[in-house]
Coordinates of C-alpha atoms in Angstrom, one line a residue:
M165 CA 73.5 107.7 -134.1
K166 CA 72.5 104.3 -135.5
M167 CA 75.2 101.8 -134.9
P168 CA 76.3 99.5 -137.7
K169 CA 74.9 96.0 -137.4
Y170 CA 78.3 94.4 -136.9
Q171 CA 79.1 96.6 -133.9
L172 CA 76.2 95.4 -131.8
F173 CA 77.8 92.2 -130.5
G174 CA 79.6 92.1 -127.1
I175 CA 77.9 95.1 -125.6
I176 CA 75.5 95.4 -122.7
I177 CA 72.6 97.7 -123.3
V178 CA 71.7 99.4 -120.0
S179 CA 70.2 102.6 -121.2
A180 CA 69.9 104.6 -124.4
V181 CA 73.1 106.4 -123.7
S182 CA 75.4 104.1 -121.8
V183 CA 77.0 100.7 -122.5
V184 CA 79.1 98.5 -120.3
S185 CA 81.5 96.0 -122.1
F186 CA 82.1 92.5 -120.8
Q187 CA 85.5 91.1 -121.7
N188 CA 86.1 87.4 -122.3
C189 CA 86.7 86.3 -118.8
S190 CA 85.6 83.5 -116.5
Q191 CA 83.2 85.7 -114.6
A192 CA 81.5 89.0 -115.3
N193 CA 80.3 91.2 -112.5
F194 CA 77.4 93.6 -112.8
S195 CA 77.5 95.4 -109.5
Q196 CA 77.0 99.0 -110.7
A197 CA 73.5 100.4 -110.9
P198 CA 71.7 100.0 -114.2
V199 CA 69.8 102.9 -115.6
N200 CA 66.1 102.6 -116.6
A201 CA 66.0 101.7 -120.3
A202 CA 63.5 104.1 -121.8
S203 CA 64.5 103.1 -125.3
S204 CA 63.7 99.4 -124.9
T205 CA 60.0 99.4 -124.0
S206 CA 57.8 96.6 -125.3
D207 CA 55.0 99.0 -126.3
G208 CA 57.1 101.4 -128.2
S209 CA 56.5 104.3 -125.9
N210 CA 59.2 106.5 -124.3
T211 CA 58.3 105.3 -120.8
P212 CA 60.2 102.4 -119.2
D213 CA 58.2 99.2 -118.9
S214 CA 57.3 99.0 -115.3
A215 CA 54.8 98.2 -112.6
T216 CA 53.9 101.1 -110.2
Y217 CA 52.1 100.9 -106.9
D218 CA 51.9 103.8 -104.4
G219 CA 55.3 105.2 -105.3
L220 CA 56.9 101.9 -105.8
K221 CA 58.1 101.3 -109.4
A222 CA 59.6 98.2 -110.9
N223 CA 61.4 98.6 -114.2
D224 CA 62.5 96.1 -116.9
I225 CA 66.3 95.5 -117.0
T226 CA 68.3 94.4 -120.0
L227 CA 71.8 92.8 -119.6
A228 CA 74.1 90.8 -121.7
T229 CA 76.9 88.2 -121.2
N230 CA 79.0 85.8 -123.2
V231 CA 78.1 82.2 -123.6
G232 CA 79.7 80.1 -120.8
V233 CA 80.6 83.2 -118.8
T234 CA 79.0 83.7 -115.3
L235 CA 77.2 87.0 -115.0
N236 CA 76.9 88.2 -111.4
I237 CA 73.8 90.3 -110.8
S238 CA 73.8 92.0 -107.4
T239 CA 70.6 92.7 -105.6
A240 CA 71.9 96.3 -105.1
S241 CA 72.0 96.7 -108.9
I242 CA 68.4 95.4 -109.3
L243 CA 67.2 97.8 -106.6
A244 CA 69.0 100.8 -108.0
A245 CA 67.1 100.3 -111.3
N246 CA 63.8 100.9 -109.4
S247 CA 62.0 103.6 -107.5
G248 CA 60.7 103.4 -103.9
S249 CA 61.7 103.5 -100.3
S250 CA 63.3 100.7 -98.2
L251 CA 63.3 98.4 -101.2
K252 CA 64.2 94.7 -101.1
V253 CA 64.3 92.0 -103.7
Q254 CA 61.5 89.6 -102.8
S255 CA 62.1 87.0 -105.6
V256 CA 63.7 86.4 -109.0
G257 CA 62.1 83.8 -111.2
T258 CA 63.5 81.0 -113.2
P259 CA 65.2 82.1 -116.5
S260 CA 63.8 80.9 -119.8
L261 CA 67.4 80.0 -120.9
G262 CA 70.4 79.0 -118.7
T263 CA 70.5 78.7 -115.0
L264 CA 70.3 81.2 -112.1
T265 CA 71.8 80.6 -108.7
A266 CA 70.9 82.7 -105.7
K267 CA 73.7 83.8 -103.4
A268 CA 73.7 85.9 -100.2
T269 CA 73.5 89.3 -101.9
S270 CA 73.4 88.5 -105.6
Y271 CA 72.5 86.0 -108.3
D272 CA 74.8 84.1 -110.7
Y273 CA 73.5 83.6 -114.2
V274 CA 75.2 81.4 -116.8
S275 CA 74.1 79.8 -120.1
S276 CA 76.0 77.2 -122.3
V277 CA 74.2 78.3 -125.4
T278 CA 73.5 81.7 -127.1
G279 CA 70.0 83.2 -127.1
T280 CA 67.9 85.5 -125.0
A281 CA 66.8 84.7 -121.4
T282 CA 63.9 86.4 -119.6
M283 CA 62.9 86.1 -116.0
S284 CA 60.5 88.0 -113.8
Y285 CA 61.5 89.6 -110.5
T286 CA 59.5 91.2 -107.7
I287 CA 60.5 93.9 -105.3
V288 CA 58.9 95.0 -102.0
D289 CA 59.1 98.4 -100.2
G290 CA 58.9 99.4 -96.5
Q291 CA 55.1 99.4 -96.6
N292 CA 55.0 95.9 -98.0
N293 CA 53.9 97.1 -101.4
V294 CA 55.1 94.8 -104.2
A295 CA 55.8 95.4 -107.9
S296 CA 57.2 93.1 -110.6
A297 CA 59.1 93.5 -113.9
K298 CA 61.4 91.4 -116.0
I299 CA 65.1 90.9 -116.5
T300 CA 66.3 90.2 -120.1
I301 CA 69.8 88.7 -120.6
K302 CA 71.2 88.5 -124.1
V303 CA 73.7 85.7 -124.4
V304 CA 76.2 86.1 -127.2
D305 CA 79.3 84.3 -128.5
S306 CA 82.2 86.8 -128.6
S307 CA 84.2 84.5 -130.9
I308 CA 81.8 84.8 -133.8
A309 CA 82.5 87.1 -136.8
T310 CA 80.6 90.4 -136.5
A311 CA 82.2 92.5 -139.3
P312 CA 80.7 92.2 -142.8
F313 CA 84.0 91.1 -144.6
Y314 CA 87.3 89.5 -143.7
G315 CA 90.6 89.0 -145.5
C316 CA 93.7 86.9 -144.6
N317 CA 97.1 86.1 -145.9
T318 CA 100.1 83.8 -145.2
D319 CA 101.5 86.6 -143.0
G320 CA 99.0 85.4 -140.3
N321 CA 97.0 88.6 -140.2
L322 CA 93.2 88.6 -140.0
Y323 CA 91.6 91.8 -141.3
S324 CA 88.0 92.8 -140.9
L325 CA 86.8 95.3 -143.4
D326 CA 83.9 97.4 -144.7
P327 CA 83.6 96.1 -148.2
Q328 CA 81.7 99.2 -149.5
T329 CA 84.6 101.5 -148.6
G330 CA 87.6 99.1 -148.3
T331 CA 88.3 100.5 -144.8
V332 CA 90.1 98.1 -142.5
L333 CA 88.2 98.0 -139.2
K334 CA 90.5 95.8 -137.2
T335 CA 93.6 93.6 -137.5
V336 CA 94.5 90.6 -135.3
K337 CA 97.1 87.9 -135.6
M338 CA 95.9 84.3 -136.4
T339 CA 97.7 81.7 -134.2
Y340 CA 97.5 78.0 -133.7
N341 CA 99.2 76.5 -130.6
G342 CA 101.0 79.9 -130.2
A343 CA 102.5 79.9 -133.8
K344 CA 101.5 82.0 -136.8
L345 CA 98.7 80.5 -138.8
E346 CA 99.4 80.9 -142.5
C347 CA 95.9 81.5 -143.8
T348 CA 95.1 80.9 -147.5
D349 CA 91.3 81.1 -147.4
M350 CA 88.4 81.3 -145.1
V351 CA 84.6 81.0 -144.8
I352 CA 82.0 82.1 -142.3
S353 CA 79.0 80.0 -141.4
S354 CA 75.4 81.2 -141.3
S355 CA 75.7 81.5 -137.5
G356 CA 79.0 83.5 -137.6
E357 CA 81.7 80.9 -137.0
L358 CA 84.8 81.7 -138.9
Y359 CA 86.8 78.8 -140.5
A360 CA 90.2 79.1 -142.2
K361 CA 92.6 76.8 -144.0
D362 CA 96.4 76.7 -143.9
N363 CA 99.1 76.4 -146.5
E364 CA 100.4 73.0 -145.5
E365 CA 100.4 71.1 -148.8
S366 CA 102.6 68.4 -147.3
V367 CA 99.6 67.2 -145.3
G368 CA 96.9 68.2 -147.8
S369 CA 95.9 71.4 -145.8
N370 CA 94.0 71.6 -142.5
A371 CA 90.9 73.6 -141.6
Y372 CA 90.6 75.6 -138.3
K373 CA 87.9 77.3 -136.4
V374 CA 89.1 80.8 -135.6
D375 CA 88.0 83.2 -132.8
A376 CA 87.2 86.3 -134.9
T377 CA 88.0 88.5 -131.9
T378 CA 91.3 87.1 -130.8
G379 CA 92.5 85.2 -133.9
V380 CA 93.2 82.1 -131.8
A381 CA 92.5 79.0 -133.9
T382 CA 91.6 75.4 -133.0
L383 CA 91.9 72.5 -135.3
Y384 CA 88.7 71.6 -137.0
Q385 CA 89.5 69.2 -139.9
R386 CA 92.7 67.5 -140.9
N387 CA 93.8 66.7 -144.5
L388 CA 91.2 68.5 -146.6
V389 CA 92.7 67.0 -149.7
T390 CA 95.2 64.2 -150.5
R391 CA 98.8 64.8 -149.1
G392 CA 100.8 66.6 -151.7
D393 CA 97.7 68.1 -153.4
R394 CA 96.7 71.7 -152.8
A395 CA 93.3 72.9 -151.4
V396 CA 92.3 76.1 -153.1
G397 CA 89.2 78.1 -152.1
L398 CA 86.9 77.4 -149.2
T399 CA 83.2 77.7 -148.6
L400 CA 80.3 76.0 -146.7
L401 CA 77.1 74.3 -147.9
A402 CA 73.9 74.8 -146.0
D403 CA 74.3 71.2 -144.5
G404 CA 77.7 72.2 -143.0
K405 CA 79.9 70.5 -145.5
L406 CA 83.1 72.3 -146.4
I407 CA 83.8 72.8 -150.1
T408 CA 87.2 73.2 -151.6
S409 CA 89.0 72.7 -154.9
E410 CA 91.6 69.9 -154.8
E411 CA 94.5 70.8 -157.0
H412 CA 96.0 67.6 -158.3
N413 CA 99.7 67.7 -159.3
P414 CA 99.9 71.4 -158.4
G415 CA 102.4 73.5 -160.4
T416 CA 102.9 70.9 -163.1
S417 CA 101.7 70.7 -166.7
S418 CA 99.4 67.9 -165.7
Q419 CA 97.6 69.9 -163.0
T420 CA 93.9 69.3 -162.8
N421 CA 91.2 70.5 -160.3
S422 CA 88.2 68.8 -158.8
L423 CA 85.6 70.3 -156.4
I424 CA 85.0 68.2 -153.3
A425 CA 82.7 68.4 -150.3
I426 CA 84.0 67.4 -146.8
A427 CA 81.6 66.3 -144.0
A428 CA 82.4 67.0 -140.3
D429 CA 83.5 63.3 -140.0
G430 CA 86.0 63.8 -142.8
V431 CA 84.1 61.8 -145.4
K432 CA 84.7 63.4 -148.9
T433 CA 82.4 63.4 -151.9
T434 CA 83.1 64.7 -155.4
V435 CA 81.0 67.7 -156.6
I436 CA 82.9 68.3 -159.9
P437 CA 85.4 65.6 -160.9
A438 CA 88.9 66.4 -162.3
S439 CA 87.8 64.8 -165.6
A440 CA 85.5 67.8 -166.2
G441 CA 88.7 69.6 -167.3
Y442 CA 88.5 72.7 -165.1
T443 CA 91.7 74.2 -163.5
M444 CA 92.3 77.1 -161.2
Y445 CA 95.1 79.6 -160.6
G446 CA 94.4 81.3 -157.3
G447 CA 90.8 82.3 -157.3
D448 CA 88.1 81.0 -155.0
V449 CA 84.8 79.1 -154.6
K450 CA 81.9 80.6 -152.7
L451 CA 78.3 79.8 -152.0
L452 CA 76.1 82.8 -152.6
P453 CA 72.6 83.6 -151.2
D454 CA 71.0 82.3 -154.4
G455 CA 72.1 78.8 -153.4
Y456 CA 74.6 78.3 -156.2
L457 CA 78.4 77.7 -155.9
Y458 CA 80.5 80.2 -157.9
W459 CA 84.0 78.8 -158.9
T460 CA 86.7 80.8 -160.6
I461 CA 88.4 78.9 -163.3
T462 CA 91.4 79.6 -165.5
N463 CA 91.3 81.2 -168.9
A464 CA 92.6 77.9 -170.4
T465 CA 89.5 76.1 -169.3
S466 CA 87.0 79.0 -169.7
T467 CA 85.0 79.0 -172.9
L468 CA 83.8 82.6 -172.3
C469 CA 87.3 84.0 -171.6
K470 CA 88.7 82.3 -174.7
N471 CA 86.0 83.7 -176.9
A472 CA 86.6 87.1 -175.4
G473 CA 90.3 86.9 -176.1
A474 CA 90.9 87.7 -172.4
G475 CA 94.2 86.0 -171.8
G476 CA 94.9 85.3 -168.1
N477 CA 91.4 86.3 -167.0
Q478 CA 89.2 84.0 -164.9
G479 CA 85.9 82.5 -165.8
I480 CA 83.0 82.2 -163.3
L481 CA 81.4 78.8 -163.2
R482 CA 78.0 78.5 -161.5
I483 CA 77.3 75.1 -159.9
D484 CA 74.1 73.6 -158.5
P485 CA 75.4 71.8 -155.4
V486 CA 72.5 69.4 -155.5
S487 CA 72.2 68.4 -159.2
K488 CA 75.9 69.3 -159.8
A489 CA 74.8 71.0 -163.1
T490 CA 77.2 73.7 -164.3
K491 CA 77.0 76.8 -166.4
E492 CA 79.8 79.3 -167.2
V493 CA 78.2 82.7 -166.6
A494 CA 80.9 85.3 -167.0
C495 CA 84.6 86.1 -167.8
M496 CA 86.0 88.6 -165.3
D497 CA 87.6 91.6 -166.9
K498 CA 90.6 91.7 -164.4
K499 CA 93.3 89.1 -164.0
N500 CA 94.1 87.1 -160.8
I501 CA 91.2 87.9 -158.5
F502 CA 91.8 85.9 -155.4
G503 CA 89.6 85.7 -152.3
L504 CA 85.9 86.3 -152.9
G505 CA 83.0 87.1 -150.6
F506 CA 79.4 88.2 -150.9
A507 CA 78.4 91.3 -148.8
S508 CA 76.1 94.2 -149.1
K509 CA 74.2 92.4 -151.9
A510 CA 77.4 92.2 -154.1
L511 CA 80.3 89.9 -154.7
Y512 CA 83.7 91.3 -153.7
G513 CA 87.2 90.1 -154.4
F514 CA 90.9 91.0 -154.1
S515 CA 93.3 91.4 -157.0
E516 CA 97.0 90.4 -156.9
Q517 CA 97.9 94.1 -156.5
G518 CA 95.8 94.5 -153.4
N519 CA 92.8 96.2 -155.0
L520 CA 89.4 95.5 -153.5
V521 CA 86.9 95.1 -156.4
R522 CA 83.2 94.6 -156.8
V523 CA 82.3 91.8 -159.2
D524 CA 79.2 91.4 -161.3
V525 CA 78.7 87.6 -161.5
N526 CA 76.5 87.9 -164.5
T527 CA 78.9 90.0 -166.7
G528 CA 82.3 89.6 -165.0
K529 CA 82.7 93.4 -164.9
T530 CA 84.8 94.5 -161.9
T531 CA 84.6 97.9 -160.2
L532 CA 87.4 99.3 -158.1
V533 CA 86.3 100.0 -154.5
K534 CA 89.8 100.8 -153.1
A535 CA 93.4 100.2 -153.6
T536 CA 94.1 98.8 -150.1
G537 CA 97.8 98.0 -150.5
L538 CA 97.0 94.7 -148.8
V539 CA 97.2 91.4 -150.7
F540 CA 94.6 89.0 -149.4
I541 CA 94.9 85.4 -150.6
G542 CA 91.7 84.4 -148.7
A543 CA 88.5 86.3 -148.0
A544 CA 85.0 85.7 -146.7
A545 CA 81.8 87.7 -146.2
N546 CA 79.6 87.3 -143.2
P547 CA 76.2 85.7 -144.0
I548 CA 74.7 86.8 -140.7
L549 CA 74.7 90.3 -142.2
W550 CA 73.2 89.3 -145.6

């Protein structure tokens, strides 16, 4: 059975039929015997990659570990993956990524970055025949987002979903310093890091980097907007700048919204000024694969919604983040669509009633995917699966 793409992280491929999971711990141990990986040959055949000499056979071995976690590879496990009599490990080469430390009866491997490490190894049998093969180690970051779509709310729950069916895949609690993180929106970077913002208007909202597996958050950026203002919506530009809508004088008749970019050092620049006259009620702003920002604006400031007589519906404003040119492209046919995210070649959003809908950004037409019964104020799709 073909596994969904988002389920392939955090597993160790030892054979076509067996996997061994490594948990997030300070040291992982691989002392059991790996099985020859017939499904991972380099030439596409059904025979394991190997070197054979007079009954001695060395097979390629594939392992995996988390970044920063020491993987212990016992010599017994290497020998068990091979064929021959009175086998010994003669040598293990230098890995292409990370470091390898030889111990009495094993090797410790660790890498501070993600990627794929390869190294050769040589075994010798009782007749002094030698054979060589390679060890491949996939280094992954278990904290990254691996599901296609996520939703959050001020209840502190982080939900991962299949947007095509609306099925909730997993729920974890989001916490910061042990306390509930009241999430109001989120975004996922092109490398899978999940960022969320809180509901702290008194300090202008803060942004956090969240472990998508455990829900544990670390502070990433303080004061996204001016104290007392409200940050609505969250997305990332290709250069790593966060984008949010700053709601000035929130909840008053003089409320206005601007769209701002925030660099990692906290420097803010205006993308769309408040003087442009756009306002938001809930909604979101997201960068889509076409390179444009899509910002939901209120009926009161949407020309298309006004012309359609769609009271309370939201317009979709397309923005070039470089030239800052804007064009209103659609009026959504449903009211109060909150968190948005692009997945499976479509834009998805959540209504105030907990309905997951598919949104056509060119026409504004929404199609019900599922009435989830869950109200998500924030949502994000995973660009590593686009």
